[in-house]
XYZ file of C-alpha atoms in Angstrom:
267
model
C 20.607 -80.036 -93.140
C 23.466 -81.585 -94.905
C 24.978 -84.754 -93.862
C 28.443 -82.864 -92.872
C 26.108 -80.280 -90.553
C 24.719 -83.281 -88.794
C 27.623 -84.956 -88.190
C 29.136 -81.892 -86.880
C 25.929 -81.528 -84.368
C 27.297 -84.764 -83.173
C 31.169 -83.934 -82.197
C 31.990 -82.260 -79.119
C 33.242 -78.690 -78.164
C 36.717 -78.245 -77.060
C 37.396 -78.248 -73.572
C 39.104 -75.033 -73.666
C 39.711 -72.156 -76.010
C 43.080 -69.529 -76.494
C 41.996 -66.005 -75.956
C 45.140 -63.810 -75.652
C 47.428 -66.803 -75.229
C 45.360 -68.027 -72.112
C 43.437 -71.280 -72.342
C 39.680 -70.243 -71.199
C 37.248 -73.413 -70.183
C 34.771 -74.229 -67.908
C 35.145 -72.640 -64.460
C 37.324 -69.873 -66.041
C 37.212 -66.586 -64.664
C 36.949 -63.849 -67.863
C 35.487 -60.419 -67.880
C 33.111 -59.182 -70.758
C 33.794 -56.935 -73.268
C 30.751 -57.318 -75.631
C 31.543 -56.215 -78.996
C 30.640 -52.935 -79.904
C 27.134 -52.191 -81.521
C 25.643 -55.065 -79.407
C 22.292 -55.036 -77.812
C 21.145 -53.163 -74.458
C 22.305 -56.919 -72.616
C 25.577 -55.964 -74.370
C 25.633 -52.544 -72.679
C 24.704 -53.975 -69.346
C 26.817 -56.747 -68.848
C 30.175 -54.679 -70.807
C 32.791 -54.835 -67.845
C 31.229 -57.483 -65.561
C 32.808 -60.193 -64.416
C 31.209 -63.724 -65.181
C 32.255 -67.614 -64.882
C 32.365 -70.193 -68.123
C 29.388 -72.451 -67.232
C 30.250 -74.440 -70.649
C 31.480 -74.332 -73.876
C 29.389 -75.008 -77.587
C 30.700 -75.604 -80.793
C 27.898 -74.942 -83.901
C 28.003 -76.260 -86.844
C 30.474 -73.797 -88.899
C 32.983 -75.057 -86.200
C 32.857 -71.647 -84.007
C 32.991 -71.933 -80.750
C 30.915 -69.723 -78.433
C 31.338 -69.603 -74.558
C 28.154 -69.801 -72.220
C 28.523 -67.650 -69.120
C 27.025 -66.592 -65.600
C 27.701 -63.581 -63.946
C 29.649 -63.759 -60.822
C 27.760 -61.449 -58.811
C 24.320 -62.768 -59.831
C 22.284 -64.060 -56.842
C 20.621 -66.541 -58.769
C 24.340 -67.721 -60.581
C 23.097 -71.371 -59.718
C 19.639 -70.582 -61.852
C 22.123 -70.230 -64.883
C 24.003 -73.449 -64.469
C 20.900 -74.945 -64.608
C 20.686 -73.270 -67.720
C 17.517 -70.813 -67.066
C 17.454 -68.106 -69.534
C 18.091 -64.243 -68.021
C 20.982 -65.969 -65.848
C 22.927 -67.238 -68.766
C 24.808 -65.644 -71.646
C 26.473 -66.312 -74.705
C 29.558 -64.824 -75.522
C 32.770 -65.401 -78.496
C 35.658 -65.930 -76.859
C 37.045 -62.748 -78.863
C 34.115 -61.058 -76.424
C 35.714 -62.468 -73.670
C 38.857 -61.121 -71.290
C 40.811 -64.059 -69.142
C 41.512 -62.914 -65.568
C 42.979 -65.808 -64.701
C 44.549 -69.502 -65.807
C 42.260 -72.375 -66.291
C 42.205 -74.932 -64.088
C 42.534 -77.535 -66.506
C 39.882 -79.883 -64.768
C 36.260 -80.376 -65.540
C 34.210 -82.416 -62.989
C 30.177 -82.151 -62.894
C 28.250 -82.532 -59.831
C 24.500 -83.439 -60.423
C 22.013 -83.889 -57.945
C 19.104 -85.990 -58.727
C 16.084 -87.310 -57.637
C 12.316 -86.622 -57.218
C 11.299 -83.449 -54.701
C 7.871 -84.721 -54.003
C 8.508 -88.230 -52.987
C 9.647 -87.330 -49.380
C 13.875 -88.637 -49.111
C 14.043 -89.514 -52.841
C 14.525 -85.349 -53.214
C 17.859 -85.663 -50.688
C 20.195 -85.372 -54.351
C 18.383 -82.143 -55.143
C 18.625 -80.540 -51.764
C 22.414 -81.279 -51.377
C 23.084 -79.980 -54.872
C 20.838 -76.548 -53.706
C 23.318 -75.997 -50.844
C 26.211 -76.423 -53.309
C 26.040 -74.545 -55.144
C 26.007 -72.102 -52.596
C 29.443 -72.775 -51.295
C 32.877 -71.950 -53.289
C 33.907 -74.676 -54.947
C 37.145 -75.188 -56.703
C 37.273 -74.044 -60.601
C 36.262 -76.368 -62.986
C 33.645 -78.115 -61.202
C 30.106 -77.792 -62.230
C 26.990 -78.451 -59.694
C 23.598 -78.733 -61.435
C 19.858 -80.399 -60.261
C 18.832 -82.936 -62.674
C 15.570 -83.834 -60.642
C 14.515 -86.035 -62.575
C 15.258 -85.133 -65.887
C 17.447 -88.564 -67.347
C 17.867 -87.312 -70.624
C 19.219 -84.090 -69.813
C 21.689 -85.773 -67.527
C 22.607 -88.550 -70.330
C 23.369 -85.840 -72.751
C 25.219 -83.616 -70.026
C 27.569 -86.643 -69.912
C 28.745 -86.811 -73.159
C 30.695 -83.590 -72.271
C 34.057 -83.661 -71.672
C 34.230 -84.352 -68.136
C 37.308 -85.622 -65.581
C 34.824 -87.295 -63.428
C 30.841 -86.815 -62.715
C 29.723 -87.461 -58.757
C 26.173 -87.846 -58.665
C 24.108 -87.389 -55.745
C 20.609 -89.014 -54.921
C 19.149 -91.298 -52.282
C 20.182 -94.743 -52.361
C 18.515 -97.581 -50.591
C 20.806 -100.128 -48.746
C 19.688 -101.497 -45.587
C 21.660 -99.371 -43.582
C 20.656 -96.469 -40.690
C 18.251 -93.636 -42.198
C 20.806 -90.734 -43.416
C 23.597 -93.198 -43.428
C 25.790 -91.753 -46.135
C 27.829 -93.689 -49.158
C 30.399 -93.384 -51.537
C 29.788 -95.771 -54.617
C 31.623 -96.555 -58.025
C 28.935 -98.557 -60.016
C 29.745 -101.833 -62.446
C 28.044 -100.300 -65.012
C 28.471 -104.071 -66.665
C 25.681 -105.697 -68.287
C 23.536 -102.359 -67.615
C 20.316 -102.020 -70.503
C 20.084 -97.675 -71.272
C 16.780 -96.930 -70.236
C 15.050 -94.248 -68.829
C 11.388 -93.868 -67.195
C 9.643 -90.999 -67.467
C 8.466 -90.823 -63.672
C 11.875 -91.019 -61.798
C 15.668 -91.457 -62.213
C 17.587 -94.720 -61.773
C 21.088 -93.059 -62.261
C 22.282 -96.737 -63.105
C 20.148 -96.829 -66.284
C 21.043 -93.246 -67.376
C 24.571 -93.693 -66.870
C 23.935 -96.854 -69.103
C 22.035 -94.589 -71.425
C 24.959 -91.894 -71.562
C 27.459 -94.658 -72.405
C 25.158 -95.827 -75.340
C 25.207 -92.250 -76.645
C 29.009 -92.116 -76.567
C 30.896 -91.663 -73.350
C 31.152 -91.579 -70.029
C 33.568 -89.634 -67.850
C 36.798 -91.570 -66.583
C 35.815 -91.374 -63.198
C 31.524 -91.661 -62.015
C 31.100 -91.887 -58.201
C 27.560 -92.022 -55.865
C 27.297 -90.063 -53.060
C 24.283 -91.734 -51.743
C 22.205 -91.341 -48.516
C 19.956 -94.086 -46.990
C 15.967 -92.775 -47.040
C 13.920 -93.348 -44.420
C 10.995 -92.125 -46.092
C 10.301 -94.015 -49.209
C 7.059 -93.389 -52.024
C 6.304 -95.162 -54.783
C 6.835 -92.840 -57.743
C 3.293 -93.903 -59.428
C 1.100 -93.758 -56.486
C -1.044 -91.024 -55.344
C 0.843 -89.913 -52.079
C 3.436 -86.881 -52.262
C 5.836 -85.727 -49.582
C 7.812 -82.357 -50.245
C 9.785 -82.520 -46.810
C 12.805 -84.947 -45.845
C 12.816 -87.014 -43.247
C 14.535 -85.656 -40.162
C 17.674 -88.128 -40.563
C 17.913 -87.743 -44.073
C 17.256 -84.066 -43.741
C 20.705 -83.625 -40.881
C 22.617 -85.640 -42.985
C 22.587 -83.558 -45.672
C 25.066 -81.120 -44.160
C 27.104 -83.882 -43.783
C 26.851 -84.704 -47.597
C 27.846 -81.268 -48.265
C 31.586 -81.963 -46.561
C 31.987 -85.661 -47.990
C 30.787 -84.097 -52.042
C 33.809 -81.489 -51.292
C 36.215 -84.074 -49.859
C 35.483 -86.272 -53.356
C 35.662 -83.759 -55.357
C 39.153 -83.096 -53.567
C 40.470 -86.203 -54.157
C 39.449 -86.531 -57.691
C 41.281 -83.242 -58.182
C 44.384 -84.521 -56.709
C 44.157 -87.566 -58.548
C 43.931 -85.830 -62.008
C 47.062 -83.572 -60.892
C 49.368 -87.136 -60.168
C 48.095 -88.468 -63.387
C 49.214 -85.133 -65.462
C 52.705 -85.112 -63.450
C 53.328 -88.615 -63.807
């Protein structure tokens, strides 16, 4: 590949796109209208309804839209990017059915399902992305996959919450709200778990961060050590109650970051 193709792997897609004078972005609303000639997918999904789970620039500089279907059952399969729940569309394929939000926030659980509490960041993001949340905002498990959630955050985010277990000394299922000092922080990554300190560490290495990152943690009472020999797929019974809780306080952050973002436009 040329040097110019490479470099253009590197840049970063648009956060939004015109299609009929409407700007179309992440959390947009469109209907499909595949062109004609297409595939049997084409045929199948003409007229449906679908949501912009992200958008990708290649390296002629066209930008194509990746999309779930609303009514899919298994929509939250697709934003964790699991092929038959996920399509790829031109925004000329594409019809708006409603304004963009304008705001872009990613939600990622993390942590490790078979080590007992350190799987609390999964479960919450499971039951999230059940729920409506407001456009824009994108809820995805990262178990613990570092490097997918490094890379993730060199997208053009508003803010990233992150949601895992974190350790402090306080009541089992006590929950937190934390902005880390990301200061002095070495990128690293290890292959066996997720220290979202070191991958947001990483992600600013590769090139950005979002404006805002925020922890909503929740102390384990269960903990295993990553490289021993015991596994534990169930939560503890604190950790496990307060993960309804985690549910409201994610949706009350994401809230506030949302209002934030709309004082900082209007003022």
């Amino acid at each position: 590949m040329s040097a110019s193709g490479w470099d253009a792997l590197g840049g970063r897609a648009p956060r939004t796109v015109d299609v009929d004078g409407v700007p179309v972005g992440r959390g947009s609303l469109v209907r499909l209208r595949p062109r004609e000639g297409g595939d049997v997918f084409d045929s199948a999904l003409a007229g449906e309804k679908a949501i912009v789970e992200s958008l990708h620039e290649d390296v002629d500089g066209d930008v194509h839209l990746t999309v779930v279907l609303e009514a899919d059952p298994g929509r939250d399969l697709g934003v964790a990017r699991q092929p038959g729940h996920r399509f790829f569309f031109t925004p000329a394929e594409v019809e708006p059915l409603g304004p963009h939000s304008g705001h872009s926030i990613l939600v990622a659980g993390i942590g490790n399902v078979f080590l007992a509490d350190d799987g609390f960041g999964v479960e919450v993001a499971r039951l999230l992305a059940q729920r409506e949340l407001p456009p824009g905002v994108k809820v995805a498990d990262f178990g613990i996959r570092g490097m997918d959630l490094a890379y993730e955050l060199q997208e053009d985010y508003d803010a990233a919450v992150l949601v895992d277990a974190v350790p402090r000394g306080q009541e089992p299922g006590t929950l937190y709200v934390i902005e880390p000092d990301l200061d002095g922080t070495e990128p690293s990554l290890d292959a066996h778990a997720m220290d979202p300190v070191k991958v947001l560490g990483l992600a600013r290495a590769l090139g950005s961060l979002p404006p805002r990152v925020l922890v909503v943690g929740c102390e384990p009472a269960v903990r295993l050590d990553p490289a021993g020999e015991d596994l534990a797929m169930e939560l503890s019974a604190p950790v496990k109650a307060a993960t309804q809780e985690a549910v409201g306080l994610v949706e009350t952050v994401l809230e506030e970051l949302l209002r934030d973002n709309r004082q900082e436009e209007t003022s």
